Each structure stands twice: as C-alpha cells, then as structure tokens.
Short mmCIF file of C-alpha atoms (C1' of nucleotides) in Angstrom, two decimals:
data_model
loop_
_atom_site.label_atom_id
_atom_site.label_comp_id
_atom_site.label_asym_id
_atom_site.label_seq_id
_atom_site.Cartn_x
_atom_site.Cartn_y
_atom_site.Cartn_z
CA UNK A 1 11.92 129.13 -68.61
CA UNK A 2 11.04 127.48 -71.38
CA UNK A 3 11.89 123.64 -71.30
CA UNK A 4 13.14 122.61 -67.24
CA UNK A 5 16.19 120.21 -67.15
CA UNK A 6 15.06 116.94 -67.59
CA UNK A 7 15.48 114.18 -64.74
CA UNK A 8 15.73 111.56 -67.20
CA UNK A 9 19.63 113.09 -68.20
CA UNK A 10 20.10 113.33 -64.83
CA UNK A 11 19.23 110.25 -63.52
CA UNK A 12 20.88 108.40 -66.81
CA UNK A 13 23.87 110.32 -65.71
CA UNK A 14 24.02 109.08 -62.15
CA UNK A 15 23.64 105.89 -62.90
CA UNK A 16 25.85 105.55 -65.29
CA UNK A 17 28.33 107.20 -63.20
CA UNK A 18 27.68 104.65 -60.50
CA UNK A 19 28.25 102.32 -63.31
CA UNK A 20 31.91 103.86 -63.96
CA UNK A 21 32.64 104.08 -60.25
CA UNK A 22 32.24 100.05 -59.85
CA UNK A 23 34.21 99.53 -62.67
CA UNK A 24 37.01 101.95 -63.00
CA UNK A 25 37.09 102.78 -59.24
CA UNK A 26 37.46 106.62 -57.90
CA UNK A 27 40.34 107.11 -59.92
CA UNK A 28 39.23 105.94 -63.18
CA UNK A 29 36.31 108.03 -62.76
CA UNK A 30 36.07 110.95 -65.68
CA UNK A 31 33.29 112.92 -66.99
CA UNK A 32 34.11 111.64 -70.62
CA UNK A 33 33.54 108.01 -69.21
CA UNK A 34 30.51 108.89 -67.28
CA UNK A 35 29.21 110.57 -70.54
CA UNK A 36 30.19 108.14 -72.87
CA UNK A 37 28.67 105.33 -70.84
CA UNK A 38 25.04 107.31 -70.27
CA UNK A 39 24.69 108.16 -73.59
CA UNK A 40 24.57 112.15 -72.01
CA UNK A 41 26.44 114.49 -73.29
CA UNK A 42 29.41 116.06 -71.78
CA UNK A 43 27.89 119.14 -72.02
CA UNK A 44 24.60 118.22 -70.50
CA UNK A 45 26.30 116.38 -67.55
CA UNK A 46 27.89 120.05 -66.78
CA UNK A 47 24.46 121.65 -66.92
CA UNK A 48 23.28 119.41 -64.06
CA UNK A 49 26.23 119.05 -62.14
CA UNK A 50 28.97 122.00 -61.91
CA UNK A 51 31.93 120.24 -61.74
CA UNK A 52 33.33 116.64 -62.16
CA UNK A 53 33.91 116.32 -58.58
CA UNK A 54 29.87 117.46 -58.09
CA UNK A 55 28.91 114.59 -60.21
CA UNK A 56 31.27 111.81 -58.17
CA UNK A 57 29.93 113.27 -54.80
CA UNK A 58 25.84 112.68 -55.97
CA UNK A 59 26.41 109.16 -57.37
CA UNK A 60 28.15 108.43 -54.17
CA UNK A 61 25.31 109.93 -52.39
CA UNK A 62 22.74 107.77 -54.23
CA UNK A 63 25.04 104.41 -53.59
CA UNK A 64 24.67 104.80 -50.11
CA UNK A 65 21.60 103.32 -48.38
CA UNK A 66 21.12 102.09 -44.54
CA UNK A 67 21.16 98.97 -43.21
CA UNK A 68 18.17 97.58 -41.06
CA UNK A 69 18.72 97.03 -37.49
CA UNK A 70 18.81 93.76 -36.32
CA UNK A 71 16.41 92.50 -33.98
CA UNK A 72 16.09 89.00 -33.52
CA UNK A 73 15.72 89.30 -29.61
CA UNK A 74 19.27 88.62 -28.75
CA UNK A 75 22.85 89.80 -29.44
CA UNK A 76 24.08 87.00 -30.65
CA UNK A 77 21.35 86.25 -33.38
CA UNK A 78 21.82 90.34 -34.15
CA UNK A 79 25.53 90.21 -34.34
CA UNK A 80 25.09 87.07 -36.84
CA UNK A 81 22.14 89.26 -38.70
CA UNK A 82 24.21 91.93 -39.36
CA UNK A 83 26.96 90.29 -40.30
CA UNK A 84 24.60 88.14 -42.81
CA UNK A 85 23.04 91.35 -44.11
CA UNK A 86 26.09 93.07 -44.61
CA UNK A 87 28.11 90.14 -46.22
CA UNK A 88 26.49 90.14 -50.02
CA UNK A 89 26.98 93.98 -50.03
CA UNK A 90 30.70 93.71 -49.04
CA UNK A 91 31.60 90.76 -50.91
CA UNK A 92 31.33 92.63 -54.03
CA UNK A 93 34.63 93.48 -55.34
CA UNK A 94 33.73 96.60 -57.33
CA UNK A 95 31.85 97.80 -54.13
CA UNK A 96 34.79 97.26 -52.00
CA UNK A 97 37.25 99.09 -54.53
CA UNK A 98 34.65 101.99 -54.45
CA UNK A 99 34.30 102.14 -50.87
CA UNK A 100 38.31 102.37 -50.30
CA UNK A 101 38.84 104.32 -52.81
CA UNK A 102 36.33 107.10 -51.29
CA UNK A 103 37.71 106.42 -47.52
CA UNK A 104 41.31 107.22 -49.28
CA UNK A 105 40.01 110.02 -51.54
CA UNK A 106 38.61 111.38 -48.45
CA UNK A 107 41.49 112.31 -46.88
CA UNK A 108 42.34 114.90 -49.62
CA UNK A 109 38.95 115.84 -50.64
CA UNK A 110 36.99 117.67 -47.91
CA UNK A 111 33.90 117.27 -50.12
CA UNK A 112 34.36 113.53 -50.09
CA UNK A 113 35.41 113.83 -46.42
CA UNK A 114 31.78 114.87 -45.65
CA UNK A 115 30.36 111.98 -47.83
CA UNK A 116 32.20 109.39 -45.94
CA UNK A 117 31.48 111.04 -42.36
CA UNK A 118 27.56 110.46 -43.91
CA UNK A 119 28.08 107.09 -44.91
CA UNK A 120 29.97 105.89 -41.69
CA UNK A 121 27.17 107.49 -39.70
CA UNK A 122 24.35 105.91 -41.70
CA UNK A 123 26.23 102.53 -41.16
CA UNK A 124 26.91 102.83 -37.34
CA UNK A 125 23.61 103.84 -36.46
CA UNK A 126 21.90 100.75 -36.41
CA UNK A 127 24.49 98.64 -34.87
CA UNK A 128 24.66 101.40 -31.89
CA UNK A 129 20.98 101.01 -31.48
CA UNK A 130 21.46 96.87 -31.79
CA UNK A 131 23.75 97.46 -29.15
CA UNK A 132 21.71 100.04 -26.94
CA UNK A 133 18.94 97.40 -27.09
CA UNK A 134 20.99 94.61 -25.82
CA UNK A 135 22.18 96.81 -22.71
CA UNK A 136 18.30 97.77 -22.40
CA UNK A 137 17.34 93.67 -22.29
CA UNK A 138 20.48 93.72 -19.68
CA UNK A 139 22.73 91.46 -21.86
CA UNK A 140 25.44 94.19 -21.77
CA UNK A 141 26.97 95.92 -18.21
CA UNK A 142 25.12 99.25 -18.06
CA UNK A 143 28.68 101.23 -18.04
CA UNK A 144 29.99 99.33 -21.52
CA UNK A 145 31.38 102.26 -23.62
CA UNK A 146 29.57 101.88 -26.66
CA UNK A 147 31.49 103.77 -28.74
CA UNK A 148 34.10 101.51 -28.42
CA UNK A 149 32.08 98.19 -28.88
CA UNK A 150 31.12 99.73 -32.07
CA UNK A 151 34.69 99.22 -33.06
CA UNK A 152 34.95 96.00 -31.83
CA UNK A 153 31.53 94.73 -33.79
CA UNK A 154 32.42 96.30 -36.73
CA UNK A 155 36.42 96.31 -36.80
CA UNK A 156 37.14 92.74 -37.33
CA UNK A 157 34.80 91.86 -39.84
CA UNK A 158 35.55 95.05 -42.00
CA UNK A 159 39.50 94.34 -41.65
CA UNK A 160 39.24 90.55 -42.92
CA UNK A 161 36.97 91.28 -45.78
CA UNK A 162 38.29 95.07 -46.66
CA UNK A 163 41.69 94.88 -46.28
CA UNK A 164 43.17 91.47 -45.97
CA UNK A 165 40.62 90.32 -48.93
CA UNK A 166 40.13 86.64 -46.81
CA UNK A 167 36.77 84.73 -47.12
CA UNK A 168 34.48 84.54 -44.69
CA UNK A 169 32.05 81.43 -44.63
CA UNK A 170 29.33 80.40 -41.68
CA UNK A 171 31.84 78.84 -39.86
CA UNK A 172 33.37 82.33 -39.66
CA UNK A 173 30.64 84.61 -38.88
CA UNK A 174 29.41 82.31 -36.03
CA UNK A 175 33.04 82.11 -34.90
CA UNK A 176 33.01 85.95 -35.24
CA UNK A 177 29.77 86.85 -33.24
CA UNK A 178 30.88 84.26 -30.36
CA UNK A 179 34.04 86.09 -29.72
CA UNK A 180 32.59 89.58 -29.89
CA UNK A 181 29.77 88.59 -27.48
CA UNK A 182 32.38 86.95 -25.18
CA UNK A 183 34.55 90.15 -25.71
CA UNK A 184 31.49 92.55 -24.75
CA UNK A 185 30.35 90.87 -21.65
CA UNK A 186 33.86 90.48 -19.98
CA UNK A 187 34.23 94.00 -20.49
CA UNK B 1 81.45 101.74 -67.72
CA UNK B 2 83.35 105.31 -66.99
CA UNK B 3 80.94 106.18 -64.24
CA UNK B 4 78.34 104.24 -62.17
CA UNK B 5 74.64 105.72 -61.36
CA UNK B 6 75.25 107.43 -58.04
CA UNK B 7 73.71 105.92 -55.05
CA UNK B 8 73.34 109.79 -53.70
CA UNK B 9 70.79 110.36 -56.41
CA UNK B 10 68.68 107.30 -55.84
CA UNK B 11 68.19 108.01 -52.27
CA UNK B 12 67.63 111.57 -52.65
CA UNK B 13 65.15 110.51 -54.93
CA UNK B 14 63.69 107.96 -52.87
CA UNK B 15 63.54 110.24 -49.81
CA UNK B 16 61.72 113.18 -51.58
CA UNK B 17 59.17 110.63 -53.03
CA UNK B 18 58.71 109.08 -49.15
CA UNK B 19 58.12 112.90 -48.41
CA UNK B 20 55.82 113.89 -51.88
CA UNK B 21 54.07 110.19 -50.49
CA UNK B 22 53.57 111.76 -47.03
CA UNK B 23 52.23 115.58 -48.14
CA UNK B 24 50.19 114.96 -51.32
CA UNK B 25 49.16 111.11 -50.91
CA UNK B 26 49.25 108.31 -53.60
CA UNK B 27 46.87 110.21 -56.01
CA UNK B 28 49.13 113.53 -55.91
CA UNK B 29 52.23 111.35 -56.44
CA UNK B 30 54.23 112.74 -59.66
CA UNK B 31 57.52 112.58 -60.81
CA UNK B 32 57.63 116.10 -61.42
CA UNK B 33 57.01 116.76 -57.57
CA UNK B 34 59.56 114.57 -56.45
CA UNK B 35 62.27 115.97 -59.10
CA UNK B 36 61.29 119.15 -57.68
CA UNK B 37 61.68 118.29 -54.18
CA UNK B 38 64.51 116.06 -54.53
CA UNK B 39 66.61 118.53 -56.39
CA UNK B 40 67.48 115.46 -58.49
CA UNK B 41 66.31 116.08 -62.29
CA UNK B 42 63.67 114.24 -63.80
CA UNK B 43 65.77 112.62 -66.24
CA UNK B 44 67.92 111.43 -63.57
CA UNK B 45 64.82 109.46 -61.77
CA UNK B 46 64.22 107.61 -65.08
CA UNK B 47 68.10 106.61 -65.22
CA UNK B 48 67.27 105.17 -61.70
CA UNK B 49 63.95 103.82 -62.41
CA UNK B 50 62.18 102.74 -65.40
CA UNK B 51 58.67 104.52 -64.97
CA UNK B 52 57.01 106.90 -62.24
CA UNK B 53 55.36 103.80 -60.89
CA UNK B 54 58.46 101.76 -59.88
CA UNK B 55 59.67 104.91 -57.75
CA UNK B 56 56.30 104.83 -56.06
CA UNK B 57 56.68 101.26 -55.47
CA UNK B 58 60.62 101.18 -53.99
CA UNK B 59 59.62 104.15 -52.01
CA UNK B 60 56.54 102.34 -50.25
CA UNK B 61 58.71 99.43 -50.01
CA UNK B 62 61.33 101.56 -47.87
CA UNK B 63 58.70 102.93 -45.80
CA UNK B 64 57.60 99.46 -44.51
CA UNK B 65 59.47 98.11 -41.08
CA UNK B 66 58.48 95.50 -39.27
CA UNK B 67 57.05 95.60 -36.16
CA UNK B 68 59.10 93.67 -33.05
CA UNK B 69 57.11 90.66 -31.46
CA UNK B 70 55.75 92.00 -28.01
CA UNK B 71 56.97 89.47 -25.99
CA UNK B 72 55.80 90.40 -22.15
CA UNK B 73 54.97 86.90 -20.67
CA UNK B 74 51.31 87.31 -20.93
CA UNK B 75 48.66 88.05 -23.52
CA UNK B 76 47.18 90.83 -22.19
CA UNK B 77 50.54 92.99 -21.58
CA UNK B 78 51.16 91.73 -25.20
CA UNK B 79 48.27 93.19 -27.15
CA UNK B 80 48.63 96.40 -24.93
CA UNK B 81 52.46 96.90 -25.75
CA UNK B 82 51.38 95.84 -29.62
CA UNK B 83 48.93 99.00 -29.68
CA UNK B 84 51.54 100.89 -27.68
CA UNK B 85 54.06 100.64 -30.42
CA UNK B 86 51.75 100.66 -33.16
CA UNK B 87 50.04 103.68 -32.49
CA UNK B 88 52.39 106.67 -32.84
CA UNK B 89 53.06 104.96 -36.08
CA UNK B 90 49.28 104.90 -37.21
CA UNK B 91 48.63 108.02 -35.52
CA UNK B 92 50.52 110.05 -37.99
CA UNK B 93 48.09 111.35 -40.46
CA UNK B 94 50.07 111.60 -43.38
CA UNK B 95 50.62 108.07 -42.73
CA UNK B 96 47.28 107.09 -42.64
CA UNK B 97 46.71 108.99 -46.00
CA UNK B 98 49.61 107.09 -47.49
CA UNK B 99 48.48 103.80 -45.97
CA UNK B 100 45.19 103.90 -47.33
CA UNK B 101 45.68 105.22 -50.40
CA UNK B 102 48.22 102.76 -50.88
CA UNK B 103 45.70 100.11 -50.07
CA UNK B 104 42.83 101.50 -52.45
CA UNK B 105 45.38 101.64 -55.55
CA UNK B 106 46.14 98.33 -54.86
CA UNK B 107 42.71 97.34 -56.01
CA UNK B 108 43.44 98.47 -59.48
CA UNK B 109 47.25 98.01 -59.74
CA UNK B 110 48.73 94.48 -59.47
CA UNK B 111 52.14 95.60 -58.54
CA UNK B 112 50.94 97.73 -55.69
CA UNK B 113 48.35 94.73 -55.14
CA UNK B 114 52.02 92.91 -54.63
CA UNK B 115 53.29 95.64 -51.97
CA UNK B 116 49.87 95.83 -50.32
CA UNK B 117 50.21 92.00 -49.12
CA UNK B 118 53.83 92.34 -48.57
CA UNK B 119 53.00 95.38 -45.97
CA UNK B 120 50.33 93.00 -44.88
CA UNK B 121 52.49 89.81 -44.26
CA UNK B 122 54.99 91.92 -42.58
CA UNK B 123 52.46 93.08 -40.05
CA UNK B 124 50.93 90.13 -38.86
CA UNK B 125 53.34 88.06 -38.41
CA UNK B 126 54.53 89.12 -35.27
CA UNK B 127 51.05 89.17 -34.43
CA UNK B 128 50.57 85.81 -35.26
CA UNK B 129 53.78 84.91 -33.24
CA UNK B 130 52.29 86.82 -30.22
CA UNK B 131 48.90 84.87 -30.44
CA UNK B 132 51.46 81.09 -30.75
CA UNK B 133 53.33 82.32 -28.06
CA UNK B 134 50.14 82.45 -25.42
CA UNK B 135 48.89 79.36 -27.15
CA UNK B 136 52.00 77.77 -25.95
CA UNK B 137 51.45 79.01 -22.39
CA UNK B 138 47.93 77.73 -22.76
CA UNK B 139 46.35 81.16 -22.29
CA UNK B 140 44.58 79.91 -25.41
CA UNK B 141 42.36 77.13 -26.39
CA UNK B 142 44.54 75.10 -28.80
CA UNK B 143 41.65 74.54 -31.58
CA UNK B 144 41.38 78.59 -31.82
CA UNK B 145 41.61 79.38 -35.40
CA UNK B 146 44.66 81.77 -35.41
CA UNK B 147 43.70 83.49 -38.70
CA UNK B 148 40.51 84.92 -37.09
CA UNK B 149 42.24 85.43 -33.70
CA UNK B 150 44.08 87.58 -36.54
CA UNK B 151 41.23 89.90 -37.57
CA UNK B 152 40.36 90.55 -33.64
CA UNK B 153 43.18 91.64 -32.61
CA UNK B 154 43.96 94.04 -35.40
CA UNK B 155 40.33 94.65 -36.90
CA UNK B 156 38.81 97.01 -34.10
CA UNK B 157 42.25 98.79 -33.50
CA UNK B 158 42.29 99.49 -37.40
CA UNK B 159 39.10 100.32 -37.88
CA UNK B 160 39.14 102.80 -35.04
CA UNK B 161 42.21 104.81 -36.18
CA UNK B 162 42.28 104.36 -40.15
CA UNK B 163 38.40 104.34 -40.94
CA UNK B 164 36.59 106.33 -38.40
CA UNK B 165 39.64 108.55 -37.27
CA UNK B 166 38.23 108.35 -33.07
CA UNK B 167 40.90 109.21 -30.55
CA UNK B 168 42.18 106.73 -28.62
CA UNK B 169 44.20 106.77 -25.28
CA UNK B 170 45.37 104.94 -22.39
CA UNK B 171 41.97 104.11 -21.34
CA UNK B 172 40.84 102.81 -24.63
CA UNK B 173 43.79 100.79 -25.26
CA UNK B 174 43.22 98.44 -22.18
CA UNK B 175 39.81 98.24 -22.77
CA UNK B 176 40.41 96.81 -26.18
CA UNK B 177 42.71 94.88 -24.74
CA UNK B 178 40.41 93.64 -22.37
CA UNK B 179 37.77 93.16 -24.74
CA UNK B 180 40.17 90.87 -27.18
CA UNK B 181 41.21 88.54 -24.22
CA UNK B 182 37.55 88.30 -23.25
CA UNK B 183 36.71 87.39 -26.64
CA UNK B 184 39.74 84.66 -27.42
CA UNK B 185 39.56 83.23 -24.19
CA UNK B 186 35.52 82.57 -24.67
CA UNK B 187 35.60 81.72 -28.07
"C1'" DT C 1 2.22 129.16 -83.05
"C1'" DG C 2 6.54 131.13 -81.82
"C1'" DA C 3 10.24 132.27 -78.73
"C1'" DA C 4 13.10 130.06 -75.18
"C1'" DT C 5 15.75 126.72 -73.98
"C1'" DT C 6 17.69 122.26 -73.54
"C1'" DC C 7 19.25 118.20 -76.02
"C1'" DA C 8 23.09 115.24 -78.20
"C1'" DC C 9 27.28 116.22 -80.90
"C1'" DT C 10 32.07 117.70 -82.40
"C1'" DA C 11 35.46 120.72 -81.71
"C1'" DC C 12 38.31 123.41 -79.05
"C1'" DG C 13 41.90 125.59 -75.49
"C1'" DT C 14 43.94 124.56 -71.19
"C1'" DT C 15 46.14 122.38 -67.66
"C1'" DG C 16 49.19 118.45 -65.96
"C1'" DT C 17 51.29 114.15 -66.46
"C1'" DC C 18 54.25 111.17 -68.60
"C1'" DG C 19 58.80 109.71 -70.75
"C1'" DT C 20 62.52 111.36 -74.24
"C1'" DA C 21 65.92 114.10 -76.76
"C1'" DG C 22 69.60 117.41 -76.80
"C1'" DC C 23 73.11 120.26 -74.43
"C1'" DG C 24 76.87 121.69 -71.94
"C1'" DT C 25 79.25 120.38 -67.41
"C1'" DA C 26 81.12 117.22 -63.93
"C1'" DA C 27 82.52 112.77 -62.37
"C1'" DT C 28 84.84 108.53 -63.06
"C1'" DG C 29 87.64 104.49 -64.56
"C1'" DA C 30 91.31 102.70 -67.79
"C1'" DT D 1 95.48 111.95 -69.57
"C1'" DC D 2 91.42 111.05 -71.68
"C1'" DA D 3 87.36 108.26 -73.41
"C1'" DT D 4 82.93 107.28 -71.18
"C1'" DT D 5 79.07 108.09 -68.87
"C1'" DA D 6 76.13 110.45 -65.49
"C1'" DC D 7 74.38 114.86 -64.34
"C1'" DG D 8 71.44 118.69 -64.21
"C1'" DC D 9 68.89 121.87 -67.23
"C1'" DT D 10 65.47 122.60 -70.73
"C1'" DA D 11 62.53 121.87 -74.00
"C1'" DC D 12 59.66 118.79 -76.29
"C1'" DG D 13 55.68 115.06 -78.31
"C1'" DA D 14 52.20 112.20 -76.35
"C1'" DC D 15 48.00 111.58 -74.22
"C1'" DA D 16 44.02 112.53 -71.27
"C1'" DA D 17 40.95 114.99 -68.26
"C1'" DC D 18 38.80 119.35 -67.71
"C1'" DG D 19 35.73 122.67 -68.76
"C1'" DT D 20 33.57 125.29 -72.88
"C1'" DA D 21 31.61 127.32 -77.71
"C1'" DG D 22 29.19 126.35 -81.28
"C1'" DT D 23 25.32 124.06 -84.06
"C1'" DG D 24 20.91 121.86 -85.30
"C1'" DA D 25 17.41 119.33 -83.79
"C1'" DA D 26 13.65 118.50 -80.48
"C1'" DT D 27 10.89 120.01 -76.54
"C1'" DT D 28 8.23 122.84 -73.66
"C1'" DC D 29 5.96 127.06 -71.91
"C1'" DA D 30 3.06 131.21 -72.94
#
DNA sequence: TGAATTCACTACGTTGTCGTAGCGTAATGA
DNA sequence: TCATTACGCTACGACAACGTAGTGAATTCA
C-alpha cells in the first residue's frame, strides 16, 4: 500500500453531503451534486463509499447527535428544558426537511430504516431517563407505562412543529409542559 | 367534438395511481407504472392529466376522506371513538408510507404542499369541533387554547404510530384518552 | 529514488423517467 | 353515413443519475 485513502477527501465529501441534504433534501441528493459541492471527484467518492446510498447513510449518521438528559430537579423544569434544547434544532427548516425525508424514505429502504431506528433511540433515551428520574422522586405513579409516556411527551411537540408547521413560543412551551405534567400525573 | 374523453380511462388511471402509491410509495410513483397497472396507455394518461405530477395530486386528492366528528356526549368517549375510527386507517402500512411520503415531498413541491394543507385541515376540523363541543358542555376551561389542544390530542397518537411504529391496542387507547383528558383539564 | 496508489478531471455506457409523435383502430356526434 | 376525435400501441428524443474507464499529476511508503 503506497498511499492510504485521504481522510480529508472523505470528510469533505461527508460535509458536502450534509449540505446537499440540507438544501436539496433526500430526494435531491445525488453523488454528482456532492462531488460538485465538495470539490472531491465523483470517482474518489466511490473509492470511499461503495454507493451513493452508503454515502447518504454515512452523512445522516454523522448528523445525528444525542441530546443531553435534562436535570433541573423537577419534571416540569425538565420538560421545559427539553423542549427548549430541541427547539432550535427542530426549528431549522432544512433540518425538518431532512428528517422527514429520512423518515419517509426509511419506509422503503431497509438500511435507512436502521438509521431511522438509531436516530429514534438516541432521541428517546434521554426522555426515558428523565421520566425514570421523575418516577424515582415520586413525581409519577410507579405503575406508569413509560413507553406511552414517551409518546405523550414528544408527540404534541413533534406534531405541531414537524407536521403542522405551527409556530411555538415561550407561552406554548409552558402550556405544553403543563398539559403533559397533568396528563402524566393523572394517568 | 366527436368523442369526449372517456371517464372510464380517467378513473382507471386514478385507481391505478392510488394502487401504485400504496405499493411503491411516492418515490416509486411513475406514469409508466400507472399505465402498466391500469391498462390505460401512457399517452392517454397524458391526455387526461397535463403531467405526472398532476396525476399524483389528483390521486392523492381522491384518497383523502374526512373523518366524522365523534359525538358520544363526553369528551373521554369522543377521544376514544376518534382514535378507534382513525386506527384502522392509520394502521395500514401502505397508507402510512403514502402519507409520510406526501408530507416529506410537500416540503419541496408547492403543489403537494397545498394538498398536504388540505389533508391536515380536513383531519383537524372534526377534532376542533369535538373540543368546542366539550368546552360548550363545560368539560374544558373556556380560555383553553384549542390550537394547542389539537396537537395534544393528535400528537401522541400520530407519533406512536407513524414515527415510532409501535403497536397500539385497547389498553393503550384508553390510557392515551385518560392522559389527554387530564392534560386538557389541568391546563 | 522509485514503484505504487490516490487524486481530479473528462468522458462514457447504462438505466429509467419524462413527455411527445405517428400509426391504425374504435367510438361518438352531426 | 361520415367526419372527427379518443384510444392503444410502439417508438423516439431529451434529460438526469448511476457507476466506471482512462489519463496525467501528486503523494506516500519502501
């Protein structure tokens, strides 16, 4: 082996892939576009990634970052903090497009489905931890189904921003948190 | 005018378009596929629809049907009935795929965006009516923000089924309804 | 230094989709 | 009846994306 594959070319390609994903969405994602944008030759891209689809998957994998587990001492504070921390991320329109595209495409492509599952788990884990902590403090009933509670915490927020594209300010965040708390406590 | 465009060809094409949409998703939707499936010649399809995209939009338009407004006399009953009526529809995997595909594609295509908006409104209206009825009966506070409540009713359900693909039985439906009620009342 | 290999570049063949043209045939209105 | 028009069929040109070949220059290991 005289010359190893340069990590620089790989990273430039991945970075450009993420950019293309943001601006053109999953359906506009092409190897040609990534090559043009990155300055890395298409042939070189194929040396690093066996197919366009694998490039896509790796790019998505790099975009996914876990959220920190909120820990303010009370469930109400935790939920508000959680929404606050996710909001700027989810408010980005191109990110919305990318996420929805991945979710939709995951229905057809088994590899993307795996990525989708990972994404979900990464996002759900801190929420679940948050709920377990609250239960430990006695803020929630011990027999509460945490799996359902998960949907209850994330669902309204997700639906409003991703599906209905309605705005969400401080007032709405507090209202949501209050409703969620009451719902979980009363269950 | 010697011979009008046959409604039969149009309807056969539309029906096949819906089938293709179900089996192959939005990304697999092509005029050729519809032509092959319907038995209607591609050229004929173009006589009825100015473009493949217009065929797609018309097909989706035909698929969307409004849900009846639940009216059991109590909000709890209404919510359970609502979930019950939507469940079989949303449990259909191909329908899930189609819907998510439309939502994702709507981010790029303004015409699809319009269809998406119509779809949403058609679905949200009965829920809003249901909430207004409950408020009229005194089951909800008069100052409740119905727009937020909408997300609160639909969100958890949507998130669980469409995004996380988790199962949902009688027990979960009742648990959801109970949580939603408590959340709305406590807000 | 020198052999090997990656890199960028251009170009190609393949495939799939779009929308259209031309052709006979069949159906409809005047 | 008969002119008109839709129908199905086959084929085509345009275009975009895929993945690959070949070239010369640059880089790295031995």
